[in-house]
Coordinates of C-alpha atoms in Angstrom, one line a residue:
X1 CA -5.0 19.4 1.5
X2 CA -3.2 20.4 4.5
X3 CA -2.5 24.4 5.0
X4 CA 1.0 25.3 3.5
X5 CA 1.2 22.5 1.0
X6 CA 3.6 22.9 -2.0
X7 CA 5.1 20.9 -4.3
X8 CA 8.8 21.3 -3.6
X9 CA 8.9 20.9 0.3
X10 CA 5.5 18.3 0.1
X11 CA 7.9 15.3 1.4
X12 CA 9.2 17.4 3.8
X13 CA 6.1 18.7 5.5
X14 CA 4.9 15.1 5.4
X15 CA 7.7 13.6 7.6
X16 CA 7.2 16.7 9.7
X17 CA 3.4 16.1 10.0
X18 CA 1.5 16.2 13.8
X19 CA -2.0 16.4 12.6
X20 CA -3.3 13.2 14.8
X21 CA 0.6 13.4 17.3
X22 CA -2.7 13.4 20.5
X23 CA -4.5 10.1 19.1
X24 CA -0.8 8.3 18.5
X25 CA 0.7 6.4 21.7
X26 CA 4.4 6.6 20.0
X27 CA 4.1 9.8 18.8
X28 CA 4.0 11.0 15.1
X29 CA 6.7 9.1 12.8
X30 CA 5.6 9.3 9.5
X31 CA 7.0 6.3 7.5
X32 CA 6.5 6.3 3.3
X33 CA 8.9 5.9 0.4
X34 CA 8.2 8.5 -2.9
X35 CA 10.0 10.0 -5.9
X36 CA 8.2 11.3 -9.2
X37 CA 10.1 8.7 -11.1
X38 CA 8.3 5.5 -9.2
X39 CA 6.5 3.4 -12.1
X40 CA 5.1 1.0 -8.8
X41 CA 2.4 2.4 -6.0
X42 CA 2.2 0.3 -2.7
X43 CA -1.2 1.6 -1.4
X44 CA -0.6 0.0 1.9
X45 CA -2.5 0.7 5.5
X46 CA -0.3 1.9 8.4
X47 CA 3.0 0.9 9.8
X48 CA 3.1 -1.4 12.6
X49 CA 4.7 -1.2 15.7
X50 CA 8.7 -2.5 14.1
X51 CA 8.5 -0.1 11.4
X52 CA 7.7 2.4 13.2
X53 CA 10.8 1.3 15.2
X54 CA 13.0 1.4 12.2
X55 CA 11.0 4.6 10.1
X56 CA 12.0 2.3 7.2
X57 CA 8.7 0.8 4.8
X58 CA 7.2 -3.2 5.2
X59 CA 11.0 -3.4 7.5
X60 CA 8.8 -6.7 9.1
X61 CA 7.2 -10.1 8.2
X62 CA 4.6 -8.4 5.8
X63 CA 7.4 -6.7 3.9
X64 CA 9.5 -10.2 3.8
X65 CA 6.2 -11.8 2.1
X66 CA 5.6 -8.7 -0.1
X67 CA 8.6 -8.9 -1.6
X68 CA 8.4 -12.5 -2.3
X69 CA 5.2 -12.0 -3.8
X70 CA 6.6 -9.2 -6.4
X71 CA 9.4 -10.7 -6.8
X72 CA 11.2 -8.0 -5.6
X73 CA 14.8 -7.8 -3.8
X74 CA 15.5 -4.9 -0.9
X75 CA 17.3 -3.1 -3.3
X76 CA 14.9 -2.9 -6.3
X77 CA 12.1 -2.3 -3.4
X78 CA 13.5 0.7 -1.6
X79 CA 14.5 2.4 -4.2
X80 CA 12.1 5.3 -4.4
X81 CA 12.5 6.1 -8.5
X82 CA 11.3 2.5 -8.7
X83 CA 8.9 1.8 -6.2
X84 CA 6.7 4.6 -4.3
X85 CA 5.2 3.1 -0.8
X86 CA 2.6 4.7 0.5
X87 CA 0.0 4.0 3.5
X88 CA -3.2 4.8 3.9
X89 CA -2.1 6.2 7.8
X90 CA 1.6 7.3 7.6
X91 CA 2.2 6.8 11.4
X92 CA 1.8 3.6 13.6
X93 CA -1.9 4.4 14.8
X94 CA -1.6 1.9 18.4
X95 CA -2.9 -1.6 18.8
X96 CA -6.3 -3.0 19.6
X97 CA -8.1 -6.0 20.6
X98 CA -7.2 -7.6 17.4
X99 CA -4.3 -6.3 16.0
X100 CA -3.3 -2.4 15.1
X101 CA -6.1 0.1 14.9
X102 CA -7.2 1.1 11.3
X103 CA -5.3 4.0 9.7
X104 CA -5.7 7.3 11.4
X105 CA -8.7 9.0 9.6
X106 CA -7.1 12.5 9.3
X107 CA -4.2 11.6 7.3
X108 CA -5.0 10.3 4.0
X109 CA -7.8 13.7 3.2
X110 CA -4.7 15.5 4.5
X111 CA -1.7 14.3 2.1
X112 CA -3.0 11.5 -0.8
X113 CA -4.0 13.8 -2.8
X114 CA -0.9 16.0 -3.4
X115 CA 1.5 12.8 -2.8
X116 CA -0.2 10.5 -5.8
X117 CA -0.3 13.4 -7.9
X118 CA 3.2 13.8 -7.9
X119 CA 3.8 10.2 -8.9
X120 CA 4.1 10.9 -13.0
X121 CA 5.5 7.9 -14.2
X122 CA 2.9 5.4 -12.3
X123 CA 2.8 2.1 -13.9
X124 CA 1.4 -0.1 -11.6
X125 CA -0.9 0.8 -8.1
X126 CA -0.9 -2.3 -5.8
X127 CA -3.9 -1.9 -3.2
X128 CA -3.6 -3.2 -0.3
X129 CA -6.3 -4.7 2.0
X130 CA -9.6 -2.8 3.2
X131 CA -8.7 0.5 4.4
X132 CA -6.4 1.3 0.7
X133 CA -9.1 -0.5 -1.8
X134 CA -12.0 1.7 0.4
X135 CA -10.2 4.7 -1.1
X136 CA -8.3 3.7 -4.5
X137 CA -11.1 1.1 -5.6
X138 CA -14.5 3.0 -4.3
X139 CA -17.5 1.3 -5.0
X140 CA -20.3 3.0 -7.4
X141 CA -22.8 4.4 -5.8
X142 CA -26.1 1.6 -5.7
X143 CA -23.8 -1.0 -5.8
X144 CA -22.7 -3.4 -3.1
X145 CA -19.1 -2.7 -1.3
X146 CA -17.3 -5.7 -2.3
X147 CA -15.1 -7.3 0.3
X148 CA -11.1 -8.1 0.1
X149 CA -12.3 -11.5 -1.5
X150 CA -13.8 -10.1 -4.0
X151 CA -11.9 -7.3 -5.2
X152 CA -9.0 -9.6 -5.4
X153 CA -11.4 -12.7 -7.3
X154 CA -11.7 -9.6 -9.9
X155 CA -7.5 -9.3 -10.7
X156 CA -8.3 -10.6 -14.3
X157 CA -10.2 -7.7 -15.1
X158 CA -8.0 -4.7 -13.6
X159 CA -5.4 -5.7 -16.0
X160 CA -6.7 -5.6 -19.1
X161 CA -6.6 -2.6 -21.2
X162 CA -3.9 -0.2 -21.2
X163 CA -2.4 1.0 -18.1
X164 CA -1.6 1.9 -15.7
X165 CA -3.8 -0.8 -14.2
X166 CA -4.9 -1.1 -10.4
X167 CA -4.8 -4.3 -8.9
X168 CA -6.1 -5.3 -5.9
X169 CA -4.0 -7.6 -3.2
X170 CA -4.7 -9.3 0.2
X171 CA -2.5 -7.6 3.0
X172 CA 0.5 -9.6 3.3
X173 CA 0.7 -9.4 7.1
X174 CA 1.0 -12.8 8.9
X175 CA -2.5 -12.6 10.3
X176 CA -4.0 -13.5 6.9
X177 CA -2.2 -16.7 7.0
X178 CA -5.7 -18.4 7.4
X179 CA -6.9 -16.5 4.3
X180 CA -3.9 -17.6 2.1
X181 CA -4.4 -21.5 2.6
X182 CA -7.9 -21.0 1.9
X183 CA -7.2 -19.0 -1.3
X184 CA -5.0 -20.9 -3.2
X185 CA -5.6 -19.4 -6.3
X186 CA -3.9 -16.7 -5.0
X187 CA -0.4 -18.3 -5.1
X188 CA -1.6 -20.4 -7.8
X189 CA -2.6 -17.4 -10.1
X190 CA -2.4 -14.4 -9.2
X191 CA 1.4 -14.2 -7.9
X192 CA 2.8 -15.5 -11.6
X193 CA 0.3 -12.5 -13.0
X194 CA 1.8 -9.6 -10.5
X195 CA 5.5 -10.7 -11.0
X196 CA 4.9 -10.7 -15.1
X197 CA 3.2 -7.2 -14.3
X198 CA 5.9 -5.7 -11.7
X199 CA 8.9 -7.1 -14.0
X200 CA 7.3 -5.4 -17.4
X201 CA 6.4 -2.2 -15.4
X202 CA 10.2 -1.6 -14.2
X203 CA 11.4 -2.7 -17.1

């Protein structure tokens, strides 16, 4: 946990956070959504370059999809009793050869741990991609990591039982576009499963 941390002012010192401001090329502008009264976690991975623009949550293509896939309109999605939004990396960590860089390591040991647990009406934690399921879905030690794929193949499982359930997603950003048309059990059954699930837990 990061020196000073309380429970009142904990949002506060997050927006106000420089602990990786050197290894940022826009500078630090922490970007999340939270309130205690959230029943929905977005375990996301970092703001990109728009939304760092903006300093409002998925304000870009990836939001547009997620939104579609939940189900969700802009008002029921930023609303931070509702729905809590929170990144892996809370500040637009650069691009690379590929696309943005992974989520700035120092941020998530620094903040997730006093953020989440002052999310006391979680119904529902949506995980998304590598970087979030690496830290919300570790993998037993002997076993295997399992891949996006996989974790996502398993959605069946992380809902049943009594909640608050877990589930796994693909990233929503436009470069998995080749992933999508390959999966289409994903649209097929997964999507009519998360809006059942996001409708009941704001219900």
């Amino acid at each position: 946990m990061a020196p000073g941390v309380n429970p009142t002012g904990l949002l506060a010192q997050v927006r106000a956070c420089t602990l990786c401001a050197p290894h940022l090329p826009l500078g630090p502008r922490p970007v999340l959504q939270h309130h205690p009264d959230a029943r929905i976690l977005i375990a996301g991975q970092a703001p990109g370059r728009k939304v760092h623009a903006s300093g409002v949550p998925f304000d870009d293509a990836s939001g547009e999809r997620l939104r579609a896939w939940l189900g969700l309109g802009k008002d029921a999605f930023y609303d931070p009793r509702q729905v809590a939004i929170l990144p892996m990396g809370f500040c637009f960590p650069g691009t690379g050869k590929s696309g943005d860089l992974p989520p700035r390591p120092e941020c998530a040991p620094a903040w997730r741990a006093p953020l989440l647990a002052g999310l006391h009406r979680l119904r529902l934690t949506l995980v998304l991609g590598q970087y979030a399921q690496a830290w919300h879905l570790p993998t037993p030690v002997g076993e295997a990591a399992q891949g996006v794929t996989e974790q996502v193949q398993a959605w069946r499982e992380r809902l049943q039982g009594p909640g608050p359930h877990t589930l796994p997603l693909p990233h929503p950003s436009p470069r998995n576009n080749l992933w999508l048309q390959r999966n289409p059990w994903f649209a097929q059954d997964v999507l009519p499963a998360l809006q059942a699930r996001v409708a009941a837990a704001l219900a």
